[in-house]
Coordinates of N, CA and C in Angstrom, one line a residue:
X895 N -36.3 0.9 0.0 CA -35.5 1.1 1.2 C -34.1 1.2 0.8
X896 N -33.4 2.3 1.2 CA -32.0 2.4 0.9 C -31.3 3.0 2.1
X897 N -30.0 2.7 2.3 CA -29.3 3.2 3.4 C -29.2 4.7 3.5
X898 N -29.4 5.3 4.6 CA -29.2 6.7 4.8 C -27.7 7.0 5.1
X899 N -27.0 7.5 4.1 CA -25.6 7.7 4.2 C -25.2 9.1 4.6
X900 N -24.6 9.2 5.7 CA -24.2 10.6 6.2 C -22.9 11.1 5.5
X901 N -22.0 10.2 5.3 CA -20.7 10.6 4.7 C -20.0 9.3 4.2
X902 N -19.1 9.6 3.2 CA -18.2 8.6 2.7 C -16.8 9.0 3.0
X903 N -16.0 8.1 3.4 CA -14.6 8.4 3.8 C -13.7 7.5 3.1
X904 N -12.6 8.0 2.6 CA -11.6 7.2 1.9 C -10.2 7.4 2.6
X905 N -9.4 6.4 2.4 CA -8.1 6.4 3.1 C -7.1 5.8 2.1
X906 N -5.9 6.4 1.9 CA -4.9 5.9 0.9 C -3.5 6.1 1.6
X907 N -2.8 5.0 1.6 CA -1.5 5.0 2.3 C -0.4 4.4 1.3
X908 N 0.7 5.1 1.1 CA 1.7 4.5 0.3 C 3.0 4.6 1.1
X909 N 3.6 3.4 1.3 CA 4.8 3.3 2.1 C 6.0 3.1 1.2
X910 N 6.9 4.0 1.3 CA 8.1 4.0 0.4 C 9.3 3.4 1.1
X911 N 9.4 3.5 2.4 CA 10.5 2.9 3.2 C 9.9 2.1 4.3
X912 N 10.2 0.8 4.5 CA 9.7 0.0 5.5 C 10.9 -0.8 6.1
X913 N 11.0 -0.8 7.5 CA 12.1 -1.5 8.1 C 13.4 -0.9 7.8
X914 N 13.5 0.4 7.6 CA 14.8 1.1 7.3 C 15.3 0.8 5.9
X915 N 14.5 0.2 5.1 CA 14.9 -0.1 3.7 C 13.9 0.3 2.7
X916 N 14.3 0.9 1.6 CA 13.4 1.3 0.5 C 12.7 0.1 0.0
X917 N 11.4 0.3 -0.3 CA 10.6 -0.8 -0.9 C 10.9 -0.8 -2.4
X918 N 11.1 -2.0 -2.9 CA 11.3 -2.1 -4.4 C 10.1 -1.6 -5.1
X919 N 8.9 -1.9 -4.6 CA 7.7 -1.4 -5.2 C 6.9 -0.8 -4.0
X920 N 6.4 0.4 -4.2 CA 5.7 1.1 -3.1 C 4.6 0.2 -2.6
X921 N 4.5 0.2 -1.2 CA 3.4 -0.6 -0.6 C 2.2 0.2 -0.4
X922 N 1.1 -0.1 -1.1 CA 0.0 0.8 -1.1 C -1.3 0.0 -0.6
X923 N -1.9 0.7 0.4 CA -3.1 0.2 1.0 C -4.2 1.3 1.0
X924 N -5.4 0.9 0.8 CA -6.5 1.9 0.7 C -7.8 1.4 1.2
X925 N -8.7 2.3 1.6 CA -10.0 1.8 2.1 C -11.1 2.8 1.7
X926 N -12.3 2.3 1.6 CA -13.5 3.2 1.4 C -14.5 2.8 2.5
X927 N -15.1 3.8 3.1 CA -16.0 3.5 4.2 C -17.3 4.4 4.1
X928 N -18.4 3.8 4.4 CA -19.7 4.5 4.4 C -20.1 4.6 5.9
X929 N -20.5 5.8 6.3 CA -21.1 6.1 7.6 C -22.6 6.2 7.4
X930 N -23.3 5.2 7.9 CA -24.8 5.2 7.7 C -25.6 5.1 8.9
X931 N -26.8 5.5 8.8 CA -27.8 5.4 10.0 C -28.0 3.9 10.2
X932 N -27.9 3.5 11.5 CA -28.2 2.1 11.8 C -29.7 2.0 11.9
X933 N -30.3 1.2 11.0 CA -31.8 1.1 11.0 C -32.3 0.3 12.2
X934 N -31.5 -0.4 12.9 CA -31.9 -1.2 14.1 C -31.5 -0.6 15.4
X935 N -30.9 0.6 15.4 CA -30.3 1.1 16.7 C -31.4 1.3 17.7
X936 N -31.0 1.1 19.0 CA -31.8 1.4 20.1 C -32.9 0.5 20.4
X937 N -33.0 -0.7 19.7 CA -34.1 -1.6 20.0 C -33.6 -3.0 19.5
X938 N -34.3 -4.0 20.0 CA -34.0 -5.4 19.5 C -34.9 -5.7 18.3
X939 N -34.3 -6.1 17.2 CA -35.0 -6.4 16.0 C -34.7 -7.9 15.7
X940 N -35.7 -8.7 15.6 CA -35.5 -10.1 15.4 C -35.1 -10.4 14.0
X941 N -35.7 -9.8 13.0 CA -35.5 -10.1 11.6 C -34.7 -9.0 10.9
X942 N -33.4 -9.2 10.7 CA -32.6 -8.2 10.0 C -32.5 -8.3 8.5
X943 N -33.2 -9.4 8.0 CA -33.0 -9.7 6.6 C -33.5 -8.6 5.6
X944 N -34.6 -7.9 5.9 CA -35.1 -6.9 4.9 C -34.0 -5.8 4.6
X945 N -33.4 -5.3 5.7 CA -32.4 -4.3 5.5 C -31.1 -4.9 4.9
X946 N -30.7 -6.1 5.3 CA -29.6 -6.7 4.7 C -29.7 -6.8 3.2
X947 N -30.9 -7.3 2.8 CA -31.2 -7.5 1.4 C -31.2 -6.1 0.6
X948 N -31.7 -5.1 1.3 CA -31.8 -3.8 0.6 C -30.5 -3.0 0.7
X949 N -29.8 -3.0 1.8 CA -28.6 -2.2 2.0 C -27.3 -2.9 1.4
X950 N -27.2 -4.2 1.6 CA -26.0 -4.9 1.2 C -25.5 -4.6 -0.2
X951 N -26.4 -4.8 -1.2 CA -26.0 -4.5 -2.6 C -25.6 -3.0 -2.9
X952 N -26.3 -2.1 -2.3 CA -26.0 -0.7 -2.5 C -24.6 -0.4 -1.9
X953 N -24.4 -0.8 -0.7 CA -23.1 -0.5 -0.1 C -21.9 -1.3 -0.7
X954 N -22.2 -2.5 -1.1 CA -21.2 -3.3 -1.7 C -20.7 -2.7 -3.1
X955 N -21.7 -2.3 -3.9 CA -21.3 -1.8 -5.2 C -20.7 -0.4 -5.0
X956 N -21.2 0.4 -4.2 CA -20.6 1.8 -4.0 C -19.2 1.7 -3.5
X957 N -18.9 0.9 -2.4 CA -17.6 0.9 -1.9 C -16.6 0.2 -2.8
X958 N -17.1 -0.8 -3.5 CA -16.2 -1.5 -4.5 C -15.8 -0.5 -5.6
X959 N -16.7 0.3 -6.1 CA -16.3 1.2 -7.1 C -15.2 2.2 -6.6
X960 N -15.3 2.6 -5.4 CA -14.3 3.6 -4.8 C -13.0 2.9 -4.7
X961 N -13.0 1.6 -4.3 CA -11.7 0.9 -4.2 C -11.1 0.7 -5.6
X962 N -11.9 0.3 -6.5 CA -11.4 0.1 -7.9 C -10.8 1.4 -8.5
X963 N -11.4 2.5 -8.1 CA -10.8 3.8 -8.6 C -9.5 4.1 -8.0
X964 N -9.3 3.7 -6.7 CA -7.9 3.8 -6.1 C -6.9 3.0 -6.8
X965 N -7.3 1.7 -7.0 CA -6.3 0.7 -7.6 C -6.1 0.9 -9.1
X966 N -7.0 1.5 -9.8 CA -6.9 1.5 -11.2 C -7.5 0.3 -11.9
X967 N -8.3 -0.5 -11.2 CA -8.9 -1.7 -11.7 C -8.7 -2.9 -10.8
X968 N -9.6 -3.8 -10.9 CA -9.7 -5.0 -10.0 C -8.4 -5.8 -10.1
X969 N -7.8 -5.9 -11.3 CA -6.7 -6.8 -11.4 C -5.5 -6.3 -10.6
X970 N -5.4 -5.0 -10.3 CA -4.3 -4.5 -9.5 C -4.4 -4.8 -8.0
X971 N -5.5 -5.2 -7.6 CA -5.7 -5.5 -6.1 C -5.2 -7.0 -5.9
X972 N -4.3 -7.1 -4.9 CA -3.8 -8.4 -4.5 C -4.3 -8.9 -3.2
X973 N -4.6 -8.0 -2.3 CA -5.1 -8.4 -1.0 C -6.4 -7.6 -0.7
X974 N -7.3 -8.2 0.2 CA -8.5 -7.4 0.4 C -9.1 -7.9 1.8
X975 N -10.0 -7.0 2.3 CA -10.7 -7.3 3.5 C -11.8 -6.3 3.7
X976 N -12.5 -6.5 4.9 CA -13.7 -5.6 5.2 C -13.8 -5.4 6.7
X977 N -14.6 -4.4 7.1 CA -14.9 -4.2 8.5 C -16.2 -3.5 8.7
X978 N -16.8 -3.7 9.9 CA -18.0 -3.1 10.3 C -17.9 -2.6 11.7
X979 N -18.4 -1.4 12.0 CA -18.4 -0.9 13.4 C -19.8 -0.4 13.7
X980 N -20.4 -0.9 14.8 CA -21.7 -0.4 15.3 C -21.4 0.7 16.3
X981 N -22.2 1.8 16.2 CA -22.2 2.8 17.3 C -22.7 2.2 18.6
X982 N -22.7 3.0 19.7 CA -23.0 2.5 21.0 C -24.5 2.1 21.2
X983 N -25.4 2.6 20.4 CA -26.8 2.2 20.4 C -27.1 1.0 19.6
X984 N -26.1 0.4 19.0 CA -26.2 -0.8 18.2 C -25.6 -2.0 18.7
X985 N -25.8 -3.1 18.1 CA -25.2 -4.4 18.4 C -24.0 -4.7 17.5
X986 N -23.1 -5.5 17.9 CA -22.1 -6.1 17.0 C -22.8 -6.8 15.9
X987 N -23.9 -7.5 16.2 CA -24.7 -8.2 15.2 C -25.1 -7.3 14.0
X988 N -25.3 -6.0 14.3 CA -25.7 -5.0 13.3 C -24.5 -4.8 12.3
X989 N -23.3 -4.6 12.9 CA -22.1 -4.4 12.0 C -21.9 -5.7 11.2
X990 N -22.1 -6.9 11.8 CA -21.9 -8.1 11.2 C -22.9 -8.3 10.0
X991 N -24.2 -7.9 10.3 CA -25.2 -8.1 9.3 C -24.9 -7.6 7.9
X992 N -24.3 -6.4 7.9 CA -24.1 -5.8 6.5 C -22.8 -6.2 5.9
X993 N -21.9 -6.7 6.6 CA -20.6 -7.2 5.9 C -20.6 -8.7 5.7
X994 N -21.3 -9.4 6.5 CA -21.3 -10.9 6.3 C -22.5 -11.3 5.5
X995 N -22.6 -10.8 4.3 CA -23.7 -11.2 3.4 C -23.0 -11.2 2.0
X996 N -23.3 -12.2 1.2 CA -22.8 -12.2 -0.2 C -23.4 -11.1 -1.0
X997 N -24.5 -10.6 -0.5 CA -25.1 -9.4 -1.2 C -24.2 -8.2 -1.1
X998 N -23.3 -8.2 -0.1 CA -22.3 -7.1 0.0 C -21.0 -7.5 -0.6
X999 N -20.4 -8.6 -0.1 CA -19.0 -9.0 -0.5 C -18.8 -9.4 -1.9
X1000 N -19.9 -10.0 -2.5 CA -19.6 -10.5 -3.8 C -19.4 -9.5 -4.9
X1001 N -19.8 -8.2 -4.7 CA -19.5 -7.2 -5.6 C -18.0 -7.0 -5.7
X1002 N -17.4 -7.0 -4.5 CA -15.9 -6.8 -4.4 C -15.2 -8.0 -4.9
X1003 N -15.6 -9.2 -4.5 CA -15.0 -10.4 -4.9 C -15.0 -10.6 -6.4
X1004 N -16.1 -10.4 -7.0 CA -16.2 -10.5 -8.5 C -15.4 -9.5 -9.2
X1005 N -15.4 -8.2 -8.7 CA -14.7 -7.1 -9.4 C -13.2 -7.4 -9.4
X1006 N -12.6 -8.1 -8.4 CA -11.2 -8.3 -8.3 C -10.8 -9.7 -8.7
X1007 N -11.8 -10.5 -9.1 CA -11.5 -11.9 -9.5 C -11.0 -12.7 -8.4
X1008 N -11.6 -12.7 -7.2 CA -11.1 -13.3 -6.0 C -11.8 -14.6 -5.7
X1009 N -11.0 -15.5 -5.0 CA -11.6 -16.8 -4.5 C -11.5 -16.9 -3.0
X1010 N -10.6 -16.2 -2.4 CA -10.5 -16.2 -0.9 C -11.7 -15.5 -0.2
X1011 N -12.0 -15.9 1.0 CA -13.0 -15.2 1.7 C -12.4 -13.8 2.1
X1012 N -13.3 -12.8 2.4 CA -12.9 -11.5 2.8 C -12.6 -11.6 4.3
X1013 N -11.3 -11.4 4.7 CA -11.1 -11.3 6.2 C -11.7 -10.1 6.7
X1014 N -12.0 -10.0 8.0 CA -12.9 -9.0 8.6 C -12.7 -8.7 10.0
X1015 N -13.2 -7.6 10.5 CA -13.5 -7.3 11.9 C -14.9 -6.8 12.0
X1016 N -15.6 -7.1 13.1 CA -16.9 -6.5 13.4 C -16.9 -6.1 14.8
X1017 N -17.1 -4.8 15.1 CA -16.9 -4.3 16.5 C -18.0 -3.3 16.8
X1018 N -17.9 -2.8 18.0 CA -18.8 -1.7 18.5 C -18.0 -0.7 19.2
X1019 N -18.3 0.6 19.0 CA -17.5 1.6 19.7 C -18.1 3.0 19.4
X1020 N -17.5 4.0 20.1 CA -17.9 5.4 19.9 C -17.2 6.0 18.7
X1021 N -17.5 7.3 18.5 CA -16.8 8.0 17.4 C -15.3 7.9 17.6
X1022 N -14.6 7.8 16.4 CA -13.1 7.6 16.4 C -12.6 6.2 16.7
X1023 N -13.5 5.3 16.9 CA -13.1 3.9 17.0 C -12.3 3.5 15.8
X1024 N -11.1 2.9 16.0 CA -10.3 2.6 14.8 C -11.1 1.6 13.8
X1025 N -11.0 1.9 12.6 CA -11.5 1.0 11.5 C -10.3 0.1 11.2
X1026 N -10.4 -1.1 11.6 CA -9.3 -2.1 11.4 C -9.7 -3.1 10.4
X1027 N -9.0 -3.1 9.3 CA -9.3 -4.0 8.2 C -8.1 -5.0 8.0
X1028 N -8.3 -6.3 8.4 CA -7.3 -7.3 8.1 C -7.4 -7.7 6.7
X1029 N -6.3 -8.0 6.0 CA -6.4 -8.4 4.6 C -5.6 -9.7 4.4
X1030 N -5.9 -10.3 3.3 CA -5.2 -11.5 2.9 C -5.2 -11.5 1.3
X1031 N -4.3 -12.4 0.8 CA -4.2 -12.5 -0.7 C -5.6 -12.9 -1.2
X1032 N -6.0 -12.3 -2.3 CA -7.4 -12.5 -2.7 C -7.7 -13.9 -3.3
X1033 N -6.6 -14.7 -3.6 CA -6.7 -16.0 -4.1 C -6.0 -17.1 -3.3
X1034 N -5.1 -16.7 -2.4 CA -4.3 -17.7 -1.6 C -4.3 -17.3 -0.2
X1035 N -5.1 -17.9 0.7 CA -5.1 -17.5 2.1 C -3.9 -17.9 2.9
X1036 N -3.0 -18.8 2.3 CA -1.8 -19.2 2.9 C -0.6 -18.3 2.6
X1037 N -0.8 -17.3 1.8 CA 0.3 -16.5 1.4 C 0.6 -15.4 2.4
X1038 N 1.5 -15.6 3.3 CA 1.7 -14.7 4.5 C 2.2 -13.3 4.1
X1039 N 2.8 -13.2 3.0 CA 3.3 -11.9 2.6 C 2.1 -10.9 2.4
X1040 N 0.9 -11.4 2.3 CA -0.2 -10.5 2.1 C -1.2 -10.5 3.3
X1041 N -0.7 -11.0 4.4 CA -1.4 -10.8 5.7 C -1.1 -9.4 6.1
X1042 N -2.1 -8.5 5.9 CA -1.9 -7.1 6.1 C -3.0 -6.6 7.0
X1043 N -2.8 -5.4 7.7 CA -3.8 -4.8 8.5 C -3.7 -3.3 8.2
X1044 N -4.8 -2.7 7.7 CA -5.0 -1.3 7.5 C -5.8 -0.7 8.6
X1045 N -5.4 0.4 9.1 CA -6.1 1.0 10.3 C -6.2 2.5 10.1
X1046 N -7.4 3.1 10.3 CA -7.6 4.5 10.3 C -8.8 4.8 11.2
X1047 N -9.1 6.0 11.5 CA -10.2 6.4 12.3 C -11.0 7.6 11.7
X1048 N -12.3 7.6 11.9 CA -13.1 8.7 11.5 C -13.5 9.5 12.7
X1049 N -13.1 10.8 12.8 CA -13.2 11.5 14.1 C -14.6 11.6 14.6
X1050 N -15.6 11.7 13.7 CA -17.0 11.9 14.2 C -17.9 10.7 13.9
X1051 N -17.3 9.5 13.7 CA -18.1 8.3 13.4 C -17.5 7.1 14.0
X1052 N -18.3 6.1 14.4 CA -19.8 6.2 14.3 C -20.4 6.9 15.4
X1053 N -21.4 7.7 15.2 CA -22.3 8.2 16.2 C -23.1 7.1 16.8
X1054 N -23.7 7.3 17.9 CA -24.4 6.2 18.7 C -25.3 5.4 17.8
X1055 N -26.0 6.1 16.9 CA -27.0 5.4 16.1 C -26.6 5.1 14.7
X1056 N -25.2 5.0 14.5 CA -24.7 4.8 13.1 C -23.9 3.5 13.0
X1057 N -23.6 3.1 11.8 CA -22.7 2.0 11.4 C -21.7 2.6 10.5
X1058 N -20.5 2.1 10.6 CA -19.4 2.3 9.6 C -19.2 1.0 8.9
X1059 N -19.3 1.0 7.6 CA -19.1 -0.2 6.8 C -18.0 0.1 5.8
X1060 N -16.9 -0.8 5.8 CA -15.7 -0.4 5.0 C -15.2 -1.6 4.3
X1061 N -14.5 -1.3 3.2 CA -13.7 -2.3 2.4 C -12.3 -1.8 2.3
X1062 N -11.3 -2.7 2.3 CA -9.9 -2.3 2.2 C -9.3 -3.1 1.1
X1063 N -8.2 -2.6 0.5 CA -7.4 -3.3 -0.5 C -6.0 -2.9 -0.5
X1064 N -5.2 -3.7 -1.1 CA -3.7 -3.5 -1.3 C -3.2 -4.0 -2.6
X1065 N -2.3 -3.3 -3.2 CA -1.8 -3.7 -4.5 C -0.5 -4.5 -4.4
X1066 N 0.0 -4.7 -3.2 CA 1.2 -5.6 -3.0 C 1.1 -6.2 -1.6
X1067 N 2.0 -7.1 -1.3 CA 2.1 -7.6 0.1 C 3.1 -6.7 0.8
X1068 N 3.6 -7.1 2.0 CA 4.6 -6.4 2.7 C 5.9 -6.3 1.9
X1069 N 6.6 -5.2 1.9 CA 7.8 -5.0 1.0 C 8.9 -6.0 1.3
X1070 N 9.2 -6.3 2.5 CA 10.4 -7.2 2.7 C 9.9 -8.5 3.5
X1071 N 8.9 -9.1 3.0 CA 8.3 -10.3 3.7 C 9.4 -11.4 3.7
X1072 N 9.5 -12.0 4.8 CA 10.6 -13.1 4.9 C 10.3 -14.1 6.0
X1073 N 8.9 -14.4 6.2 CA 8.6 -15.4 7.2 C 8.0 -16.6 6.5
X1074 N 8.1 -16.7 5.2 CA 7.6 -17.9 4.4 C 6.1 -17.9 4.4
X1075 N 5.5 -19.0 4.1 CA 4.1 -19.2 4.0 C 3.6 -20.4 4.8
X1076 N 2.4 -20.5 5.0 CA 1.9 -21.6 5.8 C 2.2 -23.0 5.2
X1077 N 2.3 -23.1 3.9 CA 2.6 -24.4 3.3 C 3.9 -25.0 3.7
X1078 N 4.9 -24.2 3.9 CA 6.2 -24.7 4.3 C 6.1 -25.2 5.8
X1079 N 5.3 -24.4 6.6 CA 5.1 -24.9 8.0 C 4.4 -26.3 8.0
X1080 N 3.4 -26.4 7.2 CA 2.6 -27.6 7.1 C 3.5 -28.8 6.7
X1081 N 4.4 -28.5 5.7 CA 5.3 -29.5 5.2 C 6.3 -29.9 6.3
X1082 N 6.8 -28.9 7.0 CA 7.8 -29.2 8.1 C 7.2 -30.0 9.2
X1083 N 5.9 -29.7 9.5 CA 5.2 -30.4 10.6 C 4.6 -31.7 10.2
X1084 N 4.6 -32.0 8.9 CA 4.0 -33.2 8.4 C 2.4 -33.2 8.5
X1085 N 1.9 -31.9 8.4 CA 0.4 -31.8 8.5 C -0.1 -31.4 7.1
X1086 N -1.4 -31.4 7.0 CA -2.0 -31.0 5.7 C -2.9 -29.8 5.8
X1087 N -3.2 -29.2 4.7 CA -3.9 -27.9 4.6 C -5.3 -28.1 5.3
X1088 N -6.0 -29.2 5.1 CA -7.3 -29.3 5.7 C -7.3 -29.6 7.2
X1089 N -6.2 -30.0 7.7 CA -6.1 -30.2 9.2 C -4.8 -29.8 9.7
X1090 N -4.6 -28.4 9.7 CA -3.2 -27.9 10.0 C -2.7 -28.2 11.4
X1091 N -3.6 -28.4 12.4 CA -3.2 -28.7 13.8 C -3.2 -30.2 14.0
X1092 N -3.5 -31.0 13.0 CA -3.5 -32.5 13.1 C -4.3 -33.0 14.3
X1093 N -5.5 -32.5 14.4 CA -6.4 -32.9 15.5 C -7.5 -33.8 15.0

């Protein structure tokens, strides 16, 4: 059992000027997405595991390789994330199923040497629904300079019975980041990392 892939879509953005000032290092974000037939569309399926186990590794490896080709290698990627969109005949659970499995995400995590979890969105919508990929530093979730969001759309996807599964990456944080990180906030508030709201 393998995913039926209708198309692969890539996105590559390089920002040279941000906030009316030239970036010292170009800000580059990119994504790779697979548009696949939703094997559960149009019906309620209790057990999603067979397709998760079969599709997750295929999609994880394929999309990771495309991301690595953009970046020139895993070490160049500093921030990362993922997204899934179900077409209108699917459930948000279907989009979640294929991105929230280590069988999918670990290919990317291992390839870039990451420790942070992959930030994500999982949504449902018609064709041209924005693919929104939030990202964070691959090793430090408190590094706010690398809180990024990549967004693009695929004009004809997802169709009602399809899923869009995507990975995103960035080689830098925001060019002129100046809001500090969460650790300084925690220090100022007298709170700790494990209980930031002190509840």
